[in-house]
Coordinates of C-alpha atoms in Angstrom, one line a residue:
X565 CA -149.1 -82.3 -41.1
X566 CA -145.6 -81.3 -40.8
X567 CA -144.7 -78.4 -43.0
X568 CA -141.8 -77.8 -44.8
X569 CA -139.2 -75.2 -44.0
X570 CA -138.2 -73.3 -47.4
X571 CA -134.4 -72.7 -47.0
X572 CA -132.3 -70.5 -49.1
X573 CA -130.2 -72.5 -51.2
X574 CA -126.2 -71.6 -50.3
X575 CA -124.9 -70.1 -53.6
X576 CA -128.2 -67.7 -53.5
X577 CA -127.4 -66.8 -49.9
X578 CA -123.8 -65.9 -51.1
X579 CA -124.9 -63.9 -54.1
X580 CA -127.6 -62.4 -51.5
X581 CA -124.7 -61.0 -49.0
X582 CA -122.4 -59.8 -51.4
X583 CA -125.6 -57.6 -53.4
X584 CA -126.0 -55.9 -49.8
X585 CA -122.4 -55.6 -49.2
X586 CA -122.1 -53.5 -52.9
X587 CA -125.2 -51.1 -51.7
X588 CA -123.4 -50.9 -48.0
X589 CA -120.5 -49.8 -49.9
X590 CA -122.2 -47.6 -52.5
X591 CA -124.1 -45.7 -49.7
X592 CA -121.2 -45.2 -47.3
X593 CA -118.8 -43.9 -50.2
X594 CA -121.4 -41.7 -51.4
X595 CA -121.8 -40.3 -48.2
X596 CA -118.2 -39.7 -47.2
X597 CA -117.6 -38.3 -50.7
X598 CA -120.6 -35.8 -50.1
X599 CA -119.0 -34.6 -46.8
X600 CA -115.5 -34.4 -48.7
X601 CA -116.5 -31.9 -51.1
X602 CA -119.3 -30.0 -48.6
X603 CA -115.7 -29.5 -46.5
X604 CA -113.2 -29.0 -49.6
X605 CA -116.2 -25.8 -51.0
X606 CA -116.0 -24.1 -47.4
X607 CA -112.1 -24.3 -47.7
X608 CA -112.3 -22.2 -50.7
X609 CA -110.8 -18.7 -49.8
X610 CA -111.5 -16.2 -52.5
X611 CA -108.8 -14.7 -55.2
X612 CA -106.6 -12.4 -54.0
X613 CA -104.2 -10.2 -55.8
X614 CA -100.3 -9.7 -55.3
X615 CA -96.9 -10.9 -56.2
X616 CA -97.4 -13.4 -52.7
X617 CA -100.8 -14.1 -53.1
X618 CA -102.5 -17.8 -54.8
X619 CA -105.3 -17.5 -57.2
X620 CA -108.7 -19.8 -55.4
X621 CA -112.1 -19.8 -56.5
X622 CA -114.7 -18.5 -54.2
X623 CA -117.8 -20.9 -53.0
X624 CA -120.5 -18.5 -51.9
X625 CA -120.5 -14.8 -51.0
X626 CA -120.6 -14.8 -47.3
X627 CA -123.7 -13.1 -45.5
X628 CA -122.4 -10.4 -44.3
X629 CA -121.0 -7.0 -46.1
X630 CA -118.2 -4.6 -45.9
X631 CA -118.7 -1.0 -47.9
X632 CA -116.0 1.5 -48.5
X633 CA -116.6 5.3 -48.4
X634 CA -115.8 6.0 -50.9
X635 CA -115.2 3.1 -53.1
X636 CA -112.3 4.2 -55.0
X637 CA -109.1 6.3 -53.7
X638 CA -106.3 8.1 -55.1
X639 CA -103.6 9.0 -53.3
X640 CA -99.8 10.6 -53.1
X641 CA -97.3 7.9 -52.5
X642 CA -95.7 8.9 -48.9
X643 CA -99.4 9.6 -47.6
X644 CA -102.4 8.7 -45.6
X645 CA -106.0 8.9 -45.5
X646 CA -108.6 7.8 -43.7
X647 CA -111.3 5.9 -45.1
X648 CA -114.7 5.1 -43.5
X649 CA -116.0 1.6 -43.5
X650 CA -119.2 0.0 -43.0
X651 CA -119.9 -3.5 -41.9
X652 CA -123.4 -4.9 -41.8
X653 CA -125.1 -8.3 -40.6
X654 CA -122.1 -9.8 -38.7
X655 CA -121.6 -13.2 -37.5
X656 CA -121.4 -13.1 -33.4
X657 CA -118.1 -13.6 -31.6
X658 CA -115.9 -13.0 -34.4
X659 CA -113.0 -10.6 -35.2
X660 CA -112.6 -9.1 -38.6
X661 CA -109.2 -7.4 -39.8
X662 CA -108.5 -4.5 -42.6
X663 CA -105.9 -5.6 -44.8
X664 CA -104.1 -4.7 -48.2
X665 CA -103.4 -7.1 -51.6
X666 CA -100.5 -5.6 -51.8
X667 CA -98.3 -4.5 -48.7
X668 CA -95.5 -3.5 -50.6
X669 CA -98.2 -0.6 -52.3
X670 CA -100.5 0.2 -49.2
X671 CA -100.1 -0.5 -45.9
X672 CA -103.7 -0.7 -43.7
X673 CA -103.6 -3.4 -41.1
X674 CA -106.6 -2.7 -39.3
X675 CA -108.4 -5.0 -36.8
X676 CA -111.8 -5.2 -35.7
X677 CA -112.2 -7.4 -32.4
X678 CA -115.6 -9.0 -31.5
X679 CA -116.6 -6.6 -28.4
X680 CA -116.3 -3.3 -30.0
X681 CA -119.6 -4.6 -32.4
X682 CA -122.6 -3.7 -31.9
X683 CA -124.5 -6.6 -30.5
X684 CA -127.9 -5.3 -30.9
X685 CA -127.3 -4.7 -34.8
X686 CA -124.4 -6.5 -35.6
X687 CA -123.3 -3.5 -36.9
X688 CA -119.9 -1.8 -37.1
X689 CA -118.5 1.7 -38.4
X690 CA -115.5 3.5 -38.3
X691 CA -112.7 4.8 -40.0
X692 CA -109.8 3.0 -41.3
X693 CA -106.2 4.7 -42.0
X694 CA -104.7 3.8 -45.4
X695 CA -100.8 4.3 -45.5
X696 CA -99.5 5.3 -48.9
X697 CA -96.0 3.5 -49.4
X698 CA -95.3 3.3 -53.8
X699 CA -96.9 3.6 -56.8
X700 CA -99.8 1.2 -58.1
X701 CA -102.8 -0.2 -57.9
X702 CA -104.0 -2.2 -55.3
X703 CA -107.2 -3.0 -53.4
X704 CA -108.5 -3.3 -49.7
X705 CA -110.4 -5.8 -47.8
X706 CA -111.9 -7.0 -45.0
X707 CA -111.7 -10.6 -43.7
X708 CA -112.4 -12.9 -41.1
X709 CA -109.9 -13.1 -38.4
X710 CA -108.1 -16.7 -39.0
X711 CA -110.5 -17.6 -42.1
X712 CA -110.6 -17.1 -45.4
X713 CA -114.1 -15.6 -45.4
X714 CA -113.7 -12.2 -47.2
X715 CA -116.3 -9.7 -47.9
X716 CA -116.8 -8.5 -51.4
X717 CA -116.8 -4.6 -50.9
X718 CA -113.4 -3.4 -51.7
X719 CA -111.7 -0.4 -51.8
X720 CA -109.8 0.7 -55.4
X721 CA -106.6 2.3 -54.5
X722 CA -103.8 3.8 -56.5
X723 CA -100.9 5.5 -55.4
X724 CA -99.5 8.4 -57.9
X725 CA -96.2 10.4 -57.1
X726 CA -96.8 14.1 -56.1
X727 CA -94.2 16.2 -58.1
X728 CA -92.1 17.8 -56.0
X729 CA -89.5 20.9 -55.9
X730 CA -86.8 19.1 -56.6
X731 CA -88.0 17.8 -59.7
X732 CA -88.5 21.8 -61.4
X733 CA -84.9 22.3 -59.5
X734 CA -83.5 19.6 -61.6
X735 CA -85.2 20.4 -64.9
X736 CA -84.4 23.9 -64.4
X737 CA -80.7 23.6 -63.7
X738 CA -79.9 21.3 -66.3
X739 CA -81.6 23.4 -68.9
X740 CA -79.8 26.2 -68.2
X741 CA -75.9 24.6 -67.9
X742 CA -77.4 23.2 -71.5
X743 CA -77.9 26.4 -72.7
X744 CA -74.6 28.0 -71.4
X745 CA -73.0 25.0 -72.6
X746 CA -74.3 25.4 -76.1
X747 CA -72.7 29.3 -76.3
X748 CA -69.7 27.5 -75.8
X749 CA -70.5 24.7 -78.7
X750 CA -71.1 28.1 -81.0
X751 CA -67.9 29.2 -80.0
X752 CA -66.2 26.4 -80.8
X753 CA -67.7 25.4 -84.2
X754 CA -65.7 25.4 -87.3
X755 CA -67.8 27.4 -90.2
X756 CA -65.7 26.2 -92.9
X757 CA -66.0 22.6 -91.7
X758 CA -69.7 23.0 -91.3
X759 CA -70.1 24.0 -95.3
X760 CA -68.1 21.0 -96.0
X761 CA -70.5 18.4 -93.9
X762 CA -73.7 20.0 -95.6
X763 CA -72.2 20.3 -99.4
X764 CA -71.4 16.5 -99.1
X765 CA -73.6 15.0 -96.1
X766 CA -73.0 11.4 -96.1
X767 CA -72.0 11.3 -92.5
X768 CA -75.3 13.2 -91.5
X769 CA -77.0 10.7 -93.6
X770 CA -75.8 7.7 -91.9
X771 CA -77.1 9.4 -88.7
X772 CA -80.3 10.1 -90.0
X773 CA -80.3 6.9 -91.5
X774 CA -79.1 5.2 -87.8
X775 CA -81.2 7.0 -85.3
X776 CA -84.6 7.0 -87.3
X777 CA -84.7 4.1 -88.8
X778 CA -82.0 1.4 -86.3
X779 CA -83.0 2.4 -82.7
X780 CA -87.1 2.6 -83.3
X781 CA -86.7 -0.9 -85.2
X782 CA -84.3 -2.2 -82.1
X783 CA -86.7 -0.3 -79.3
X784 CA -89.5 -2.3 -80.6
X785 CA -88.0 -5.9 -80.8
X786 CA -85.8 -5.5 -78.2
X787 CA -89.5 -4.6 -76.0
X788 CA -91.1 -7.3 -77.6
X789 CA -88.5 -9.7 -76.7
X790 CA -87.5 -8.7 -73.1
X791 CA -91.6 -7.9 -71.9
X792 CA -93.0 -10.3 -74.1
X793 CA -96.4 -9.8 -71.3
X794 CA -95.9 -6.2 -70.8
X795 CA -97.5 -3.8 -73.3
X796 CA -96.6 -0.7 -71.2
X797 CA -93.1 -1.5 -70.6
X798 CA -92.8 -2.5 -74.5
X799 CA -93.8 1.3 -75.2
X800 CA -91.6 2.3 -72.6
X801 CA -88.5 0.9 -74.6
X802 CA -90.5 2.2 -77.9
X803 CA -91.2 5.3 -77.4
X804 CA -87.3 5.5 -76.1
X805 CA -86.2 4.8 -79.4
X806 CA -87.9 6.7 -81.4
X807 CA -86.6 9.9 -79.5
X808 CA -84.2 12.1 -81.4
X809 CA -80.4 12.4 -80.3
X810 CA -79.9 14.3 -77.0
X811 CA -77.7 17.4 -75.8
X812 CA -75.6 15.0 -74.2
X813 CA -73.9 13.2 -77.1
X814 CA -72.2 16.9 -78.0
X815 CA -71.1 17.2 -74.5
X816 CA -69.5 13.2 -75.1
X817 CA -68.3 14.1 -78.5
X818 CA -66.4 16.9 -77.2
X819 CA -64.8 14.6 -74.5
X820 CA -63.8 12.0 -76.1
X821 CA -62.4 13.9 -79.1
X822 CA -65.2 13.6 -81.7
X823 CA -66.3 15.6 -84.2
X824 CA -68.6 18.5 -82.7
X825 CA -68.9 19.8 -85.5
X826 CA -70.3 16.8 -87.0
X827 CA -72.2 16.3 -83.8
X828 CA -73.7 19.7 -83.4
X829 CA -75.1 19.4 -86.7
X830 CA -76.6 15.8 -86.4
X831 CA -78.3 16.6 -83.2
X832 CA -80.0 19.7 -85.0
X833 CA -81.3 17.4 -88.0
X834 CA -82.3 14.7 -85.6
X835 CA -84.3 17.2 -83.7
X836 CA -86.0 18.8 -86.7
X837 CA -86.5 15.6 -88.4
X838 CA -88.4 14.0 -85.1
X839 CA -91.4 16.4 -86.1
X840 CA -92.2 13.9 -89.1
X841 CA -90.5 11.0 -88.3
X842 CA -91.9 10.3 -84.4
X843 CA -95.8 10.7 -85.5
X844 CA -94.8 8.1 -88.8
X845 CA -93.3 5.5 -86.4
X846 CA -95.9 6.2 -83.7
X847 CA -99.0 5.6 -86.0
X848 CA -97.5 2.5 -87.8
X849 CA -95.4 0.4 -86.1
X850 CA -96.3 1.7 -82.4
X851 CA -99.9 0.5 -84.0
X852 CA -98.9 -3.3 -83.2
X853 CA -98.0 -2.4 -79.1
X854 CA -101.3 -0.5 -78.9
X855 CA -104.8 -1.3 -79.9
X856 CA -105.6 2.9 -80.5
X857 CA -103.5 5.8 -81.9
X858 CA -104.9 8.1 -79.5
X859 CA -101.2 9.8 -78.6
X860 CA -100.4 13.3 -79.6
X861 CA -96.4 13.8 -80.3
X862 CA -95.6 16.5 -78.3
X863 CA -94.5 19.0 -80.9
X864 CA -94.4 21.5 -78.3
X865 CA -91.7 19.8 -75.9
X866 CA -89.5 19.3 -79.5
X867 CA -89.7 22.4 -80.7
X868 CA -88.8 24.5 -77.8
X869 CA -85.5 21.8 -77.1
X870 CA -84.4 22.2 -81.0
X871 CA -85.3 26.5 -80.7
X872 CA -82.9 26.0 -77.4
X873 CA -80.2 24.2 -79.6
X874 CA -80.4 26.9 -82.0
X875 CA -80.7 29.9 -80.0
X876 CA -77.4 29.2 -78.0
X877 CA -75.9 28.5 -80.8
X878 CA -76.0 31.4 -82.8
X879 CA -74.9 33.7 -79.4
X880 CA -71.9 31.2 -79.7
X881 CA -71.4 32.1 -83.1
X882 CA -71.9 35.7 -82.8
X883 CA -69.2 35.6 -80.0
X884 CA -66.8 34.0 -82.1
X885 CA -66.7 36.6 -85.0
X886 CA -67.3 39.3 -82.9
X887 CA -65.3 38.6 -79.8
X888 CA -61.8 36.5 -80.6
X889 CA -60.5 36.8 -77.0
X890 CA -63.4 35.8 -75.2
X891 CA -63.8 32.9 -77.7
X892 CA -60.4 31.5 -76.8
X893 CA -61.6 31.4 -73.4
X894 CA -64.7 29.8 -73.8
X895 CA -63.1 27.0 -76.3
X896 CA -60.8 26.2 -73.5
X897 CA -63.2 25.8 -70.9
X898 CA -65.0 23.4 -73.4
X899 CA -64.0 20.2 -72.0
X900 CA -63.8 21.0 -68.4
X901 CA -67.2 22.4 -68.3
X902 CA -68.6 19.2 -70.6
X903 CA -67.0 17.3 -68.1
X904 CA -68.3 18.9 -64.8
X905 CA -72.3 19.0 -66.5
X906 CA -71.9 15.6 -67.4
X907 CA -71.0 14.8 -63.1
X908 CA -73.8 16.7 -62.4
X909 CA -76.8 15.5 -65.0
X910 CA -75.6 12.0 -63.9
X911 CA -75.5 12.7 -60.0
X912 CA -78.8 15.1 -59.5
X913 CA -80.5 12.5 -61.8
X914 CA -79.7 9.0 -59.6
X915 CA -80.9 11.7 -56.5
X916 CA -84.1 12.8 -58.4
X917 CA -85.0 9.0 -59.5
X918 CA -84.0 7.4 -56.4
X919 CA -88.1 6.1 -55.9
X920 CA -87.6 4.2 -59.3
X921 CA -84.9 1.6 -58.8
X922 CA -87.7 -0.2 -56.8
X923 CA -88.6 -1.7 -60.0
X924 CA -85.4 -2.5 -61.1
X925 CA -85.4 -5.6 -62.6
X926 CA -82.7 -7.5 -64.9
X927 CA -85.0 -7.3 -67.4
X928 CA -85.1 -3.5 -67.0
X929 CA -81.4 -3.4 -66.6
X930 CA -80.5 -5.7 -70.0
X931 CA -83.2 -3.3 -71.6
X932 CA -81.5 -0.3 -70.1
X933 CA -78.3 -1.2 -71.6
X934 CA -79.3 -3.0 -74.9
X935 CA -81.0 -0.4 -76.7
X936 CA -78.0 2.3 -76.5
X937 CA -75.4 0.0 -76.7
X938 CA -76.7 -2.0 -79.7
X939 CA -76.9 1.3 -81.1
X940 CA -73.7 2.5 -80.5
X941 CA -72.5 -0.9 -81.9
X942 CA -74.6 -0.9 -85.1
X943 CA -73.8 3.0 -85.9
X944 CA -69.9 2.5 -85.8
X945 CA -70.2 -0.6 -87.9
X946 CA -72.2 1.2 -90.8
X947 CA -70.0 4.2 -90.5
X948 CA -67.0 2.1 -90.7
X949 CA -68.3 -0.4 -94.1
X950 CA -69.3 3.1 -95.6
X951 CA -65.6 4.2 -94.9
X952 CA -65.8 7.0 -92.7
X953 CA -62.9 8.3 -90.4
X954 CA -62.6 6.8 -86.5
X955 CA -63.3 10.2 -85.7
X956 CA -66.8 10.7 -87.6
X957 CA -67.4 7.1 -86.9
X958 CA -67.3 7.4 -83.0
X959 CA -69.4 10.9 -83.3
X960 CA -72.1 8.7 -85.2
X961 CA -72.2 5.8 -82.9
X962 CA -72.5 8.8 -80.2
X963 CA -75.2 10.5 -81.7
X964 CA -77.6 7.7 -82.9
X965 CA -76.9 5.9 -78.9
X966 CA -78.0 8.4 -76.8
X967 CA -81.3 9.0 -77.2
X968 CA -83.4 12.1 -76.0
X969 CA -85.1 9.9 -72.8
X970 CA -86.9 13.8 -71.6
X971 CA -88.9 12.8 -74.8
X972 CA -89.7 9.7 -74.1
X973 CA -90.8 10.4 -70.6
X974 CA -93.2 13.3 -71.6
X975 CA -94.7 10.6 -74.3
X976 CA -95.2 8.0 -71.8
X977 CA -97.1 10.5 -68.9
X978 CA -99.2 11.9 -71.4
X979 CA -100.4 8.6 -73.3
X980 CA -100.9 6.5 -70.4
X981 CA -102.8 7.2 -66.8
X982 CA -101.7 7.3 -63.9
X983 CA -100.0 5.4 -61.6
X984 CA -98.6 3.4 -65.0
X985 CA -97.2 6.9 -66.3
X986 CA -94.5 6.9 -63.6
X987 CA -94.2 3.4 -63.6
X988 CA -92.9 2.9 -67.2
X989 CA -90.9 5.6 -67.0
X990 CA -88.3 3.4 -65.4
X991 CA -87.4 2.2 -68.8
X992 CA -86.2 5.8 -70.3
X993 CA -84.9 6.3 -67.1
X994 CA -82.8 3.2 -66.5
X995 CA -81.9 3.7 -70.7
X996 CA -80.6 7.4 -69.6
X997 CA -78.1 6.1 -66.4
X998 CA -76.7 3.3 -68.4
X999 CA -76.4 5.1 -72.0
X1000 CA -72.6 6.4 -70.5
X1001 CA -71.0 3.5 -69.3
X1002 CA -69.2 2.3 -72.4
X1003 CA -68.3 6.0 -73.1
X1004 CA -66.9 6.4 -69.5
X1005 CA -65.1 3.2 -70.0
X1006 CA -63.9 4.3 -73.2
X1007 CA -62.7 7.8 -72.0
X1008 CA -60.6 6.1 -68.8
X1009 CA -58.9 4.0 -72.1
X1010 CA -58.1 7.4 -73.9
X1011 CA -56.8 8.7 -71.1
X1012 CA -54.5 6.0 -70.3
X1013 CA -53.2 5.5 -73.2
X1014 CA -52.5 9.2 -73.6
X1015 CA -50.6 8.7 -70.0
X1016 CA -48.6 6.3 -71.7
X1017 CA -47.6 8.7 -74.7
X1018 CA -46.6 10.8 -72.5
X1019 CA -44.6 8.6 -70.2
X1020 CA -42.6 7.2 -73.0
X1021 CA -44.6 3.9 -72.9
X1022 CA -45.9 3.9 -76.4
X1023 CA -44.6 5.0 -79.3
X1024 CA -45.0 8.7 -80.9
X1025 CA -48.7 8.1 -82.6
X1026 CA -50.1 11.3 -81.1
X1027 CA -50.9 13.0 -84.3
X1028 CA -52.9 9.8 -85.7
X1029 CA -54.8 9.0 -82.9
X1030 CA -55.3 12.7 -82.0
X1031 CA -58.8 14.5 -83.5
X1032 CA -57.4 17.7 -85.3
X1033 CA -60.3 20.4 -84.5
X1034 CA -59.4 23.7 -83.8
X1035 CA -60.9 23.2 -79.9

């Protein structure tokens, strides 16, 4: 018998090849697909911290373990220290390196070659030197020489400023020109006029009014809007504005012609009036920048500045009635003096600060020069649609613009920790050295134009454009 050969009929041998071809295909993509993301997860390098650094996810731990001794360090910025560090179950043949998150904070830089390890253990320990350069938080790792592979033991760092000579030099020498100065304010003070300005106060009102209630509502907004991300920095420019007037806007009022009188008095009110009005700001609207009112107003730091307005003061006075000659003297000396303390405040503070235009910004510069400006701005205007004198008006603008920043820094160290203490500071700080740049600008103006009255250039105005106290 012949048999019969069953063949496959052509269309099912088609359909036949191209079903093996799709699970060829299936398997193959599969596989490479598998390798892909096998290759793509040991790519992974872990997060890392800093203003250069990416943010990546980390795969797995890897086996092997670095531990700090100890595990968290504080330090002075300028210093170093040496840390001891343990590695434990390391790979063979491979070099491992000390490094920083952020160099700009800590500088470390330590390497670990492959033939100082311990081959029988795998072991390694030593010490590791941690450089100190500016203040802030940072961390410290180890990592595979050119990998990614990072242990997870890290060392906390932050970097805190040591305070130094200098710093009680400055505070020390600038409270007492203050104080000298103030004799001289006494000295200088009209009695007569000072009944007059507190049997009808409306321009110590409109300070009040100006300083308390304008520059906490602009410190706040303006922080909101310019560090919309930055709580700290927000209470920076906060805490700024809530601050009474400071002993410089006499010294400006008495240079460029205001009313110390005026001025003397609103800086006292402002002082004594920060007692209620800093805590009601503080525990309200400060409420919204942090989550707990857990800051005590330093009523100690206020008092002892308004019992050092005071005190001066009334030597000033008593020198006046008691001593006429000596008074002339010192009311001569007024300006020259405000002029020279001014210089020196201005100069000894740029030397004193110099660590903190690191973190100079713009948007710390436009804060800087918003808040006092705005309220130099805002305080005239009022001053002027309430229809007082040029001369009151400017003393007003003066007062409720320059703000008492010594306040605002002692506020800041004691309600935040540290490192971020010093590191807001830069707001009151870059608010103080900006605060006199329209009133320098303005003086050159007065100056000039009184050059030009003199030469003949303009005409004889002298007696309306001139303040007439009895300095």
């Amino acid at each position: 018998k012949k048999t019969k050969t069953k063949t496959m009929h052509p269309i099912n041998r088609v359909c036949a090849i191209l079903f093996c071809g799709i699970l060829l295909a299936t398997f193959t993509t599969t596989t490479t697909t598998t390798k892909a993301i096998t290759t793509a997860t040991q790519q992974v390098t872990p997060y890392k911290f800093g203003a250069e650094s990416k943010r990546v996810l980390r795969a797995t731990a890897p086996n092997w373990q670095a531990k700090f001794t100890p595990l968290q360090l504080q330090m002075h910025m300028g210093t170093s220290a040496d840390v001891l560090l343990e590695l434990t179950d390391l790979p063979f043949d491979a070099a491992f390196e000390v490094l920083s998150e952020n160099p700009h904070l800590a500088n470390v830089e330590y390497l670990i070659p492959a033939d100082v390890i311990n081959p029988t253990t795998q072991n390694w320990r030593g010490n590791v030197t941690v450089d100190a350069l500016f203040l802030g938080s940072t961390k410290v790792y180890v990592r595979r020489v050119n990998t990614s592979e990072r242990a997870e033991g890290t060392l906390e760092l932050t970097i805190i400023r040591r305070t130094r000579i200098i710093d009680h030099v400055f505070t020390g020498s600038v409270a007492l020109l203050v104080s000298l100065l103030y004799i001289n304010f006494g000295a200088a003070l009209d009695v007569a006029v000072l009944r007059s300005l507190l049997s009808r106060p409306f321009a110590p009102l409109i300070g009040f009014l100006t300083q308390f209630i304008v520059m906490p509502l602009l410190g706040y907004g303006l922080g909101v809007l310019i560090f919309p991300d930055s709580p700290e920095l927000q209470l920076g420019l906060f805490f700024t504005g809530v601050s009474p007037s400071g002993g410089a806007s006499n010294i400006w009022a008495v240079i460029l012609g205001g009313n110390i009188n005026l001025s003397v008095l609103m800086t006292t009110i402002s002082n004594f009036a920060a007692f209620g009005m800093m805590p009601l700001w503080i525990f309200t609207l400060g409420q919204l920048i942090f989550d707990r009112a857990n800051i005590t107003v330093p009523y100690e730091n206020i008092a002892t500045f308004a019992v050092s307005l005071v005190v001066p003061l009334g030597i000033g006075l008593c020198i006046q009635r008691w001593c006429p000659r000596l008074t002339r003297v010192l009311v001569r000396l007024l300006k020259p003096i405000c002029t020279c303390l001014i210089l020196f405040i201005v100069i000894f503070a740029i030397v004193t600060n110099l660590y903190l235009f690191e973190l100079f910004s713009w948007e710390i510069i436009v804060a800087g020069f918003a808040l006092p400006w705005l309220g130099y701005v805002i305080a005239w205007c009022a001053a002027k649609a309430l229809r007082r004198n040029s001369v009151d008006s400017l003393t007003i603008a003066i007062e409720t613009g320059i703000q008492n920043t010594g306040i605002a820094i002692f506020l800041l160290r004691f309600s935040l920790p540290q490192p971020e203490a010093d590191l807001t500071t830069v707001i009151p700080v870059s608010v103080a050295i900006l605060t006199p740049i329209p009133l320098l600008g303005l003086y050159v103006y007065k100056r000039c134009a009184e050059r030009g009255i003199k030469d003949g250039q303009l005409p004889d105005t002298q007696q309306s454009i001139t303040p007439t106290h009895r300095y």
